[in-house]
């Protein structure tokens, strides 16, 4: 889950990483109010999940309310490489003496964390990386050993950060590492990390990507949800804790296990249909999970038929069947359902479904047969 800059700065603040005071605005009037609160001069920054905002004209300085109106008016609604700006972040502007770069990411190949620090931060870091890779210090960090203040100091010295910035930068590096590890981020990047004329070091930009697999231990991430994708179906799936990817077809898919769900998409394609989604309800899914999944797929207006493909291992057939019956009782399912139920307690499951079978709910013994029927129904 990628965060917007303003959210990344909120996340940084939890780990005591210094950022400038500011606030978000969705209208010009709000931008002026935020600027008045932050104190002039301010910088107005487009909130889109794409880099190079500065070069695209999405970042402007304003010294008074009139300039805030002008720039916020221009930036709101702007298209920055396909991303429309719906929000701006308005913060108290900093005086910049130097711009540095600092980040932590995971180096899967090395099975270690990777710190990258450069004295040549700012909007041209990609160019620096391409033309002068030696200007970026890369240091692996053993996750078991962590990063001490001394380690951090060594890194910033190796990167030739200015003497007066070294202690402050090392301090931020240690905090950024904590933010990255304890905060369960895949990426925590500050570009630029600045040195001000009065010798302070702080984060002027924030790029944070959170590891969705760790969401269960971060209830505070709920505030960030809905940022990753504009697809309302995926948003609904996240709220329900379901592994879902929205697609463009008309056959809604529910399967247990990622492998079976993928195969189900393939088989639907193979018999000439197109899946509306990927949805894996996981192993050992309860009736409640099945009901939840069915409601989610049913809410997709593109869905014309629903194919439920379950091979029971830990998941038991009667749980699946009870889930379907529960969902049928809770909401009006607008598309016909075809189910292929096999594996553990499949017979018990089929017996439960038997009483509910109709031209809106039918069972087929094999995956390919069920797929054919679902595809035909989606076309009807
Ligand atoms: P990006 O272009 O999307 O990476 O956006 P950044 O937040 O990194 O801003 C781009 C550039 O705008 C920075 O490298 C700075 O040079 C400049 N900038 C951003 N905030 C300020 C500020 O408070 N004061 C000044 N003087 N420049 C700023
Ligand atoms: Mn930046």
Tab-separated table of C-alpha atoms and ligand atoms in Angstrom:
chain	number	residue	atom	x	y	z
A	1	UNK	CA	0.000	0.000	0.000
A	2	UNK	CA	1.592	3.234	-1.169
A	3	UNK	CA	0.968	6.306	0.932
A	4	UNK	CA	0.526	9.841	-0.254
A	5	UNK	CA	3.221	12.275	0.877
A	6	UNK	CA	0.993	13.779	3.592
A	7	UNK	CA	0.249	10.317	4.970
A	8	UNK	CA	3.920	9.379	4.792
A	9	UNK	CA	4.705	12.495	6.809
A	10	UNK	CA	2.075	11.532	9.373
A	11	UNK	CA	3.740	8.126	9.561
A	12	UNK	CA	7.168	9.737	9.921
A	13	UNK	CA	5.873	11.915	12.744
A	14	UNK	CA	4.904	8.794	14.720
A	15	UNK	CA	8.588	7.870	14.684
A	16	UNK	CA	9.679	11.368	15.610
A	17	UNK	CA	11.180	12.161	12.197
A	18	UNK	CA	11.078	15.963	11.853
A	19	UNK	CA	8.727	17.272	9.146
A	20	UNK	CA	7.364	20.766	8.477
A	21	UNK	CA	4.018	21.782	9.972
A	22	UNK	CA	1.190	21.714	7.443
A	23	UNK	CA	-2.184	20.349	6.470
A	24	UNK	CA	-4.185	18.875	3.597
A	25	UNK	CA	-6.725	20.740	1.487
A	26	UNK	CA	-9.158	19.725	-1.223
A	27	UNK	CA	-10.305	23.251	-2.125
A	28	UNK	CA	-8.653	26.629	-2.633
A	29	UNK	CA	-10.345	28.029	0.493
A	30	UNK	CA	-9.067	25.135	2.574
A	31	UNK	CA	-5.594	25.672	1.149
A	32	UNK	CA	-5.658	29.299	2.289
A	33	UNK	CA	-6.824	28.253	5.763
A	34	UNK	CA	-4.015	25.678	5.978
A	35	UNK	CA	-1.468	28.253	4.799
A	36	UNK	CA	-2.667	30.769	7.402
A	37	UNK	CA	-2.260	28.063	10.049
A	38	UNK	CA	1.165	26.852	8.861
A	39	UNK	CA	2.610	30.361	8.503
A	40	UNK	CA	3.967	32.067	5.358
A	41	UNK	CA	5.811	31.458	3.135
A	42	UNK	CA	4.244	28.099	2.341
A	43	UNK	CA	4.799	25.431	-0.241
A	44	UNK	CA	1.773	23.914	-1.982
A	45	UNK	CA	2.273	20.315	-3.036
A	46	UNK	CA	0.130	18.129	-5.295
A	47	UNK	CA	-0.771	14.857	-3.558
A	48	UNK	CA	-0.447	12.162	-6.203
A	49	UNK	CA	1.292	8.825	-6.016
A	50	UNK	CA	3.837	9.571	-8.685
A	51	UNK	CA	7.293	11.119	-8.426
A	52	UNK	CA	8.567	14.196	-10.238
A	53	UNK	CA	5.781	16.443	-9.017
A	54	UNK	CA	8.178	19.365	-8.765
A	55	UNK	CA	9.215	19.123	-12.405
A	56	UNK	CA	5.587	18.755	-13.491
A	57	UNK	CA	4.604	22.066	-11.848
A	58	UNK	CA	2.828	20.382	-8.939
A	59	UNK	CA	4.900	22.115	-6.247
A	60	UNK	CA	4.816	25.903	-5.790
A	61	UNK	CA	5.941	28.412	-3.192
A	62	UNK	CA	3.481	31.085	-2.019
A	63	UNK	CA	4.237	34.111	0.129
A	64	UNK	CA	0.664	35.295	0.720
A	65	UNK	CA	-2.965	34.204	0.524
A	66	UNK	CA	-3.347	35.535	-3.042
A	67	UNK	CA	-0.509	33.341	-4.260
A	68	UNK	CA	-1.950	30.358	-2.397
A	69	UNK	CA	-5.246	30.888	-4.250
A	70	UNK	CA	-3.488	31.118	-7.585
A	71	UNK	CA	-1.260	28.056	-7.138
A	72	UNK	CA	-3.752	25.839	-5.303
A	73	UNK	CA	-6.292	26.682	-8.015
A	74	UNK	CA	-3.843	25.589	-10.701
A	75	UNK	CA	-2.621	22.459	-8.945
A	76	UNK	CA	-6.014	21.068	-7.838
A	77	UNK	CA	-7.387	19.144	-10.807
A	78	UNK	CA	-4.008	19.056	-12.536
A	79	UNK	CA	-3.088	15.850	-14.376
A	80	UNK	CA	0.395	14.685	-13.408
A	81	UNK	CA	1.274	11.794	-15.687
A	82	UNK	CA	-2.214	10.327	-15.585
A	83	UNK	CA	-2.813	11.089	-11.892
A	84	UNK	CA	-5.448	13.744	-11.204
A	85	UNK	CA	-4.712	15.940	-8.181
A	86	UNK	CA	-7.603	15.841	-5.688
A	87	UNK	CA	-5.658	17.100	-2.670
A	88	UNK	CA	-2.811	19.451	-1.913
A	89	UNK	CA	-0.528	19.456	1.095
A	90	UNK	CA	0.277	22.960	2.341
A	91	UNK	CA	3.277	23.308	4.611
A	92	UNK	CA	5.444	26.015	6.071
A	93	UNK	CA	8.222	26.496	3.495
A	94	UNK	CA	11.793	25.682	4.432
A	95	UNK	CA	14.977	27.467	3.491
A	96	UNK	CA	17.239	24.946	1.850
A	97	UNK	CA	21.005	24.903	2.091
A	98	UNK	CA	21.514	21.330	0.869
A	99	UNK	CA	19.325	18.495	-0.400
A	100	UNK	CA	20.262	14.917	0.515
A	101	UNK	CA	18.707	11.517	-0.131
A	102	UNK	CA	18.002	8.691	2.347
A	103	UNK	CA	16.025	5.468	2.032
A	104	UNK	CA	15.547	1.936	3.311
A	105	UNK	CA	14.269	-0.922	1.178
A	106	UNK	CA	14.426	-4.682	1.272
A	107	UNK	CA	17.082	-6.405	-0.818
A	108	UNK	CA	15.418	-9.782	-1.252
A	109	UNK	CA	18.413	-11.262	-3.075
A	110	UNK	CA	20.756	-10.427	-0.217
A	111	UNK	CA	18.100	-11.185	2.439
A	112	UNK	CA	18.994	-7.924	4.087
A	113	UNK	CA	17.749	-4.406	4.368
A	114	UNK	CA	19.400	-1.851	2.141
A	115	UNK	CA	20.176	1.704	3.182
A	116	UNK	CA	20.863	4.232	0.454
A	117	UNK	CA	22.193	7.677	1.282
A	118	UNK	CA	23.490	10.441	-0.948
A	119	UNK	CA	24.683	14.004	-0.597
A	120	UNK	CA	23.181	14.657	-4.040
A	121	UNK	CA	19.462	14.395	-3.259
A	122	UNK	CA	16.619	16.361	-4.804
A	123	UNK	CA	14.708	16.176	-8.042
A	124	UNK	CA	17.632	14.787	-10.059
A	125	UNK	CA	18.362	11.695	-7.953
A	126	UNK	CA	17.427	9.322	-10.825
A	127	UNK	CA	20.003	11.027	-13.006
A	128	UNK	CA	22.615	10.777	-10.243
A	129	UNK	CA	21.810	7.074	-9.848
A	130	UNK	CA	22.216	6.510	-13.588
A	131	UNK	CA	25.268	8.653	-14.246
A	132	UNK	CA	27.171	8.631	-10.968
A	133	UNK	CA	26.062	5.576	-9.032
A	134	UNK	CA	29.077	5.955	-6.722
A	135	UNK	CA	27.517	9.170	-5.388
A	136	UNK	CA	24.912	7.003	-3.647
A	137	UNK	CA	26.219	4.957	-0.698
A	138	UNK	CA	24.533	1.558	-0.423
A	139	UNK	CA	24.860	-0.378	2.797
A	140	UNK	CA	23.257	-3.707	3.700
A	141	UNK	CA	21.833	-4.027	7.177
A	142	UNK	CA	21.505	-7.382	8.865
A	143	UNK	CA	17.948	-7.387	10.240
A	144	UNK	CA	19.112	-9.316	13.327
A	145	UNK	CA	21.786	-6.730	14.135
A	146	UNK	CA	19.769	-3.593	13.315
A	147	UNK	CA	21.189	-0.126	12.776
A	148	UNK	CA	22.988	1.684	15.593
A	149	UNK	CA	23.614	5.415	15.759
A	150	UNK	CA	27.300	4.727	15.056
A	151	UNK	CA	26.438	2.661	11.960
A	152	UNK	CA	24.229	5.491	10.743
A	153	UNK	CA	26.937	8.055	11.366
A	154	UNK	CA	29.391	5.993	9.364
A	155	UNK	CA	26.965	5.824	6.441
A	156	UNK	CA	26.336	9.577	6.344
A	157	UNK	CA	30.096	10.251	6.575
A	158	UNK	CA	30.781	7.818	3.728
A	159	UNK	CA	28.128	9.622	1.698
A	160	UNK	CA	29.969	12.912	2.349
A	161	UNK	CA	27.078	14.736	3.916
A	162	UNK	CA	28.220	18.136	5.188
A	163	UNK	CA	29.876	18.007	8.605
A	164	UNK	CA	27.188	20.159	10.241
A	165	UNK	CA	24.441	17.838	8.959
A	166	UNK	CA	25.998	14.524	9.967
A	167	UNK	CA	24.704	14.135	13.523
A	168	UNK	CA	21.171	15.228	12.597
A	169	UNK	CA	21.105	13.044	9.496
A	170	UNK	CA	22.347	9.991	11.430
A	171	UNK	CA	19.654	10.593	14.035
A	172	UNK	CA	16.981	10.696	11.310
A	173	UNK	CA	18.426	7.611	9.641
A	174	UNK	CA	18.028	5.612	12.864
A	175	UNK	CA	14.430	6.834	13.205
A	176	UNK	CA	13.706	6.115	9.553
A	177	UNK	CA	15.037	2.584	10.020
A	178	UNK	CA	12.664	2.070	12.964
A	179	UNK	CA	9.815	3.489	10.900
A	180	UNK	CA	10.702	1.061	8.112
A	181	UNK	CA	11.128	-2.050	10.303
A	182	UNK	CA	8.622	-1.558	13.136
A	183	UNK	CA	6.280	0.265	10.804
A	184	UNK	CA	6.312	-2.729	8.410
A	185	UNK	CA	7.184	-0.664	5.348
A	186	UNK	CA	8.688	-2.077	2.145
A	187	UNK	CA	10.099	1.332	1.363
A	188	UNK	CA	10.762	4.440	3.439
A	189	UNK	CA	12.375	7.224	1.445
A	190	UNK	CA	13.192	10.861	2.159
A	191	UNK	CA	14.071	12.917	-0.902
A	192	UNK	CA	15.036	15.548	-0.217
A	193	UNK	CA	16.324	15.303	3.310
A	194	UNK	CA	17.414	18.887	3.813
A	195	UNK	CA	19.954	20.904	5.721
A	196	UNK	CA	18.631	24.389	6.541
A	197	UNK	CA	20.850	27.499	6.749
A	198	UNK	CA	20.474	27.403	10.549
A	199	UNK	CA	21.868	23.861	10.667
A	200	UNK	CA	18.729	21.746	11.137
A	201	UNK	CA	18.107	18.545	9.202
A	202	UNK	CA	14.594	17.460	8.289
A	203	UNK	CA	12.386	15.563	5.841
A	204	UNK	CA	10.907	17.644	3.029
A	205	UNK	CA	9.268	14.760	1.178
A	206	UNK	CA	8.036	11.320	2.249
A	207	UNK	CA	7.612	8.185	0.209
A	208	UNK	CA	6.338	5.236	2.225
A	209	UNK	CA	5.054	1.924	0.963
A	210	UNK	CA	3.507	-0.364	3.581
A	211	UNK	CA	3.565	-4.155	3.449
A	212	UNK	CA	-0.090	-5.144	3.150
A	213	UNK	CA	0.651	-8.550	4.699
A	214	UNK	CA	1.354	-6.804	8.015
A	215	UNK	CA	-1.949	-4.905	8.062
A	216	UNK	CA	-3.368	-7.243	10.743
A	217	UNK	CA	-1.009	-5.810	13.361
A	218	UNK	CA	-1.530	-2.169	12.385
A	219	UNK	CA	-5.068	-1.062	13.170
A	220	UNK	CA	-3.851	2.510	12.619
A	221	UNK	CA	-3.486	1.761	8.897
A	222	UNK	CA	-7.264	1.844	8.574
A	223	UNK	CA	-6.881	5.615	8.192
A	224	UNK	CA	-4.761	5.051	5.078
A	225	UNK	CA	-7.089	2.577	3.413
A	226	UNK	CA	-8.666	3.397	0.137
A	227	UNK	CA	-5.493	5.122	-1.030
A	228	UNK	CA	-4.090	2.243	-2.991
A	229	UNK	CA	-6.705	1.905	-5.643
A	230	UNK	CA	-9.688	3.810	-6.893
A	231	UNK	CA	-11.531	0.565	-7.678
A	232	UNK	CA	-14.505	0.557	-5.266
A	233	UNK	CA	-14.677	-3.255	-5.504
A	234	UNK	CA	-11.108	-3.579	-4.218
A	235	UNK	CA	-11.843	-1.091	-1.472
A	236	UNK	CA	-14.860	-3.147	-0.396
A	237	UNK	CA	-12.722	-6.315	-0.497
A	238	UNK	CA	-10.095	-4.730	1.764
A	239	UNK	CA	-12.774	-3.698	4.232
A	240	UNK	CA	-13.910	-7.325	4.290
A	241	UNK	CA	-10.381	-8.710	4.534
A	242	UNK	CA	-10.662	-10.655	1.265
A	243	UNK	CA	-7.887	-11.397	-1.232
A	244	UNK	CA	-9.457	-9.804	-4.304
A	245	UNK	CA	-8.308	-8.304	-7.585
A	246	UNK	CA	-10.853	-6.617	-9.835
A	247	UNK	CA	-10.834	-7.533	-13.542
A	248	UNK	CA	-12.987	-6.511	-16.494
A	249	UNK	CA	-15.017	-9.590	-17.378
A	250	UNK	CA	-18.524	-10.778	-16.537
A	251	UNK	CA	-17.956	-14.063	-14.657
A	252	UNK	CA	-17.531	-13.493	-10.921
A	253	UNK	CA	-15.082	-15.975	-9.411
A	254	UNK	CA	-14.871	-17.341	-5.879
A	255	UNK	CA	-12.308	-20.049	-5.169
A	256	UNK	CA	-10.334	-21.350	-2.211
A	257	UNK	CA	-6.568	-21.080	-2.490
A	258	UNK	CA	-4.647	-18.721	-4.767
A	259	UNK	CA	-3.584	-21.567	-7.064
A	260	UNK	CA	-7.120	-22.815	-7.599
A	261	UNK	CA	-8.381	-19.246	-8.070
A	262	UNK	CA	-5.760	-18.668	-10.794
A	263	UNK	CA	-6.647	-21.970	-12.485
A	264	UNK	CA	-10.305	-20.986	-12.361
A	265	UNK	CA	-9.529	-17.764	-14.233
A	266	UNK	CA	-7.621	-19.802	-16.825
A	267	UNK	CA	-10.439	-22.307	-17.290
A	268	UNK	CA	-13.040	-19.552	-17.654
A	269	UNK	CA	-10.862	-17.973	-20.332
A	270	UNK	CA	-10.277	-21.345	-21.955
A	271	UNK	CA	-14.011	-21.930	-22.457
A	272	UNK	CA	-14.427	-18.476	-23.980
A	273	UNK	CA	-15.477	-16.378	-20.990
A	274	UNK	CA	-13.865	-13.521	-19.140
A	275	UNK	CA	-13.451	-13.351	-15.354
A	276	UNK	CA	-14.704	-10.308	-13.460
A	277	UNK	CA	-12.246	-10.830	-10.645
A	278	UNK	CA	-9.758	-12.960	-8.782
A	279	UNK	CA	-10.997	-13.909	-5.314
A	280	UNK	CA	-9.318	-16.362	-2.974
A	281	UNK	CA	-11.301	-17.072	0.191
A	282	UNK	CA	-8.358	-19.027	1.580
A	283	UNK	CA	-8.042	-22.368	3.295
A	284	UNK	CA	-10.464	-23.269	6.064
A	285	UNK	CA	-12.934	-20.589	4.996
A	286	UNK	CA	-16.003	-20.435	7.229
A	287	UNK	CA	-19.593	-19.942	6.172
A	288	UNK	CA	-19.247	-16.265	7.145
A	289	UNK	CA	-16.276	-15.787	4.799
A	290	UNK	CA	-18.166	-17.428	1.936
A	291	UNK	CA	-21.211	-15.225	2.538
A	292	UNK	CA	-18.962	-12.172	2.623
A	293	UNK	CA	-17.279	-13.168	-0.636
A	294	UNK	CA	-20.573	-13.808	-2.382
A	295	UNK	CA	-21.893	-10.409	-1.351
A	296	UNK	CA	-18.731	-8.750	-2.646
A	297	UNK	CA	-18.897	-10.430	-6.068
A	298	UNK	CA	-22.642	-9.795	-6.243
A	299	UNK	CA	-22.055	-6.058	-5.733
A	300	UNK	CA	-20.016	-5.866	-8.953
A	301	UNK	CA	-22.394	-4.493	-11.619
A	302	UNK	CA	-20.385	-6.164	-14.421
A	303	UNK	CA	-20.967	-9.643	-13.043
A	304	UNK	CA	-23.548	-11.668	-15.015
A	305	UNK	CA	-22.851	-15.120	-13.530
A	306	UNK	CA	-20.954	-16.355	-10.484
A	307	UNK	CA	-18.691	-19.376	-10.505
A	308	UNK	CA	-17.833	-20.816	-7.097
A	309	UNK	CA	-15.019	-23.325	-7.370
A	310	UNK	CA	-14.108	-25.087	-4.132
A	311	UNK	CA	-11.812	-27.991	-3.603
A	312	UNK	CA	-12.135	-28.800	0.066
A	313	UNK	CA	-8.956	-29.572	1.969
A	314	UNK	CA	-9.113	-27.763	5.260
A	315	UNK	CA	-12.179	-25.993	3.900
A	316	UNK	CA	-15.187	-28.235	4.503
A	317	UNK	CA	-17.981	-28.674	1.980
A	318	UNK	CA	-20.826	-28.081	4.434
A	319	UNK	CA	-19.267	-24.786	5.611
A	320	UNK	CA	-19.117	-23.603	2.009
A	321	UNK	CA	-22.698	-24.670	1.378
A	322	UNK	CA	-23.920	-23.023	4.579
A	323	UNK	CA	-22.128	-19.832	3.572
A	324	UNK	CA	-23.906	-19.777	0.241
A	325	UNK	CA	-27.269	-20.405	1.910
A	326	UNK	CA	-26.533	-17.648	4.457
A	327	UNK	CA	-25.668	-15.188	1.696
A	328	UNK	CA	-28.826	-16.112	-0.238
A	329	UNK	CA	-30.836	-15.300	2.870
A	330	UNK	CA	-29.020	-12.002	3.512
A	331	UNK	CA	-28.977	-10.355	0.107
A	332	UNK	CA	-30.641	-10.748	-3.245
A	333	UNK	CA	-28.023	-12.306	-5.480
A	334	UNK	CA	-28.575	-10.756	-8.880
A	335	UNK	CA	-26.670	-13.326	-10.969
A	336	UNK	CA	-27.064	-17.083	-11.344
A	337	UNK	CA	-24.548	-19.140	-9.366
A	338	UNK	CA	-22.759	-22.230	-10.606
A	339	UNK	CA	-20.879	-24.228	-8.035
A	340	UNK	CA	-18.332	-26.972	-8.306
A	341	UNK	CA	-17.760	-28.494	-4.905
A	342	UNK	CA	-15.253	-31.264	-4.387
A	343	UNK	CA	-12.918	-32.563	-1.695
A	344	UNK	CA	-13.540	-32.749	2.062
A	345	UNK	CA	-17.220	-33.237	2.937
A	346	UNK	CA	-18.294	-32.394	-0.622
A	347	UNK	CA	-21.251	-34.809	-0.386
A	348	UNK	CA	-22.516	-33.113	2.803
A	349	UNK	CA	-22.167	-29.749	1.103
A	350	UNK	CA	-24.026	-30.851	-2.011
A	351	UNK	CA	-26.819	-32.277	0.130
A	352	UNK	CA	-27.297	-28.888	1.795
A	353	UNK	CA	-27.362	-27.112	-1.579
A	354	UNK	CA	-29.779	-29.630	-3.093
A	355	UNK	CA	-32.769	-28.026	-1.364
A	356	UNK	CA	-31.854	-24.609	-2.785
A	357	UNK	CA	-31.072	-25.626	-6.351
A	358	UNK	CA	-32.903	-23.829	-9.145
A	359	UNK	CA	-32.043	-22.136	-12.416
A	360	UNK	CA	-30.366	-19.482	-10.184
A	361	UNK	CA	-28.201	-21.947	-8.263
A	362	UNK	CA	-26.793	-25.066	-9.829
A	363	UNK	CA	-24.084	-27.537	-9.116
A	364	UNK	CA	-21.755	-29.200	-11.632
A	365	UNK	CA	-19.361	-32.050	-10.877
A	366	UNK	CA	-16.231	-30.764	-12.659
A	367	UNK	CA	-14.436	-27.481	-12.973
A	368	UNK	CA	-14.609	-27.278	-16.754
A	369	UNK	CA	-18.306	-28.161	-16.884
A	370	UNK	CA	-19.122	-25.608	-14.242
A	371	UNK	CA	-17.039	-23.013	-16.129
A	372	UNK	CA	-18.923	-23.725	-19.374
A	373	UNK	CA	-22.293	-23.273	-17.707
A	374	UNK	CA	-21.196	-20.073	-15.948
A	375	UNK	CA	-19.825	-18.604	-19.177
A	376	UNK	CA	-23.023	-19.481	-21.069
A	377	UNK	CA	-25.141	-17.873	-18.328
A	378	UNK	CA	-22.978	-14.747	-18.354
A	379	UNK	CA	-23.707	-14.425	-22.094
A	380	UNK	CA	-27.421	-15.057	-21.803
B	1	LIG	P1	8.884	15.521	-5.935
B	1	LIG	O1	9.341	16.362	-7.079
B	1	LIG	O2	7.597	14.826	-6.263
B	1	LIG	O3	9.914	14.572	-5.440
B	1	LIG	O4	8.539	16.534	-4.714
B	1	LIG	P2	9.425	17.057	-3.497
B	1	LIG	O5	8.570	17.157	-2.316
B	1	LIG	O6	10.657	16.258	-3.351
B	1	LIG	O7	9.809	18.530	-3.941
B	1	LIG	C1	10.573	18.774	-5.100
B	1	LIG	C2	11.489	19.932	-4.860
B	1	LIG	O8	10.749	21.084	-4.509
B	1	LIG	C3	12.461	19.724	-3.716
B	1	LIG	O9	13.585	18.982	-4.096
B	1	LIG	C4	12.787	21.146	-3.357
B	1	LIG	O10	13.815	21.618	-4.168
B	1	LIG	C5	11.521	21.909	-3.668
B	1	LIG	N1	10.805	22.172	-2.418
B	1	LIG	C6	9.925	21.378	-1.779
B	1	LIG	N2	9.555	21.904	-0.601
B	1	LIG	C7	10.239	23.068	-0.473
B	1	LIG	C8	10.309	24.078	0.546
B	1	LIG	O11	9.707	24.020	1.626
B	1	LIG	N3	11.152	25.134	0.304
B	1	LIG	C9	11.883	25.235	-0.847
B	1	LIG	N4	12.662	26.278	-0.997
B	1	LIG	N5	11.832	24.305	-1.815
B	1	LIG	C10	11.032	23.238	-1.642
B	2	LIG	MN1	10.847	14.158	-3.645
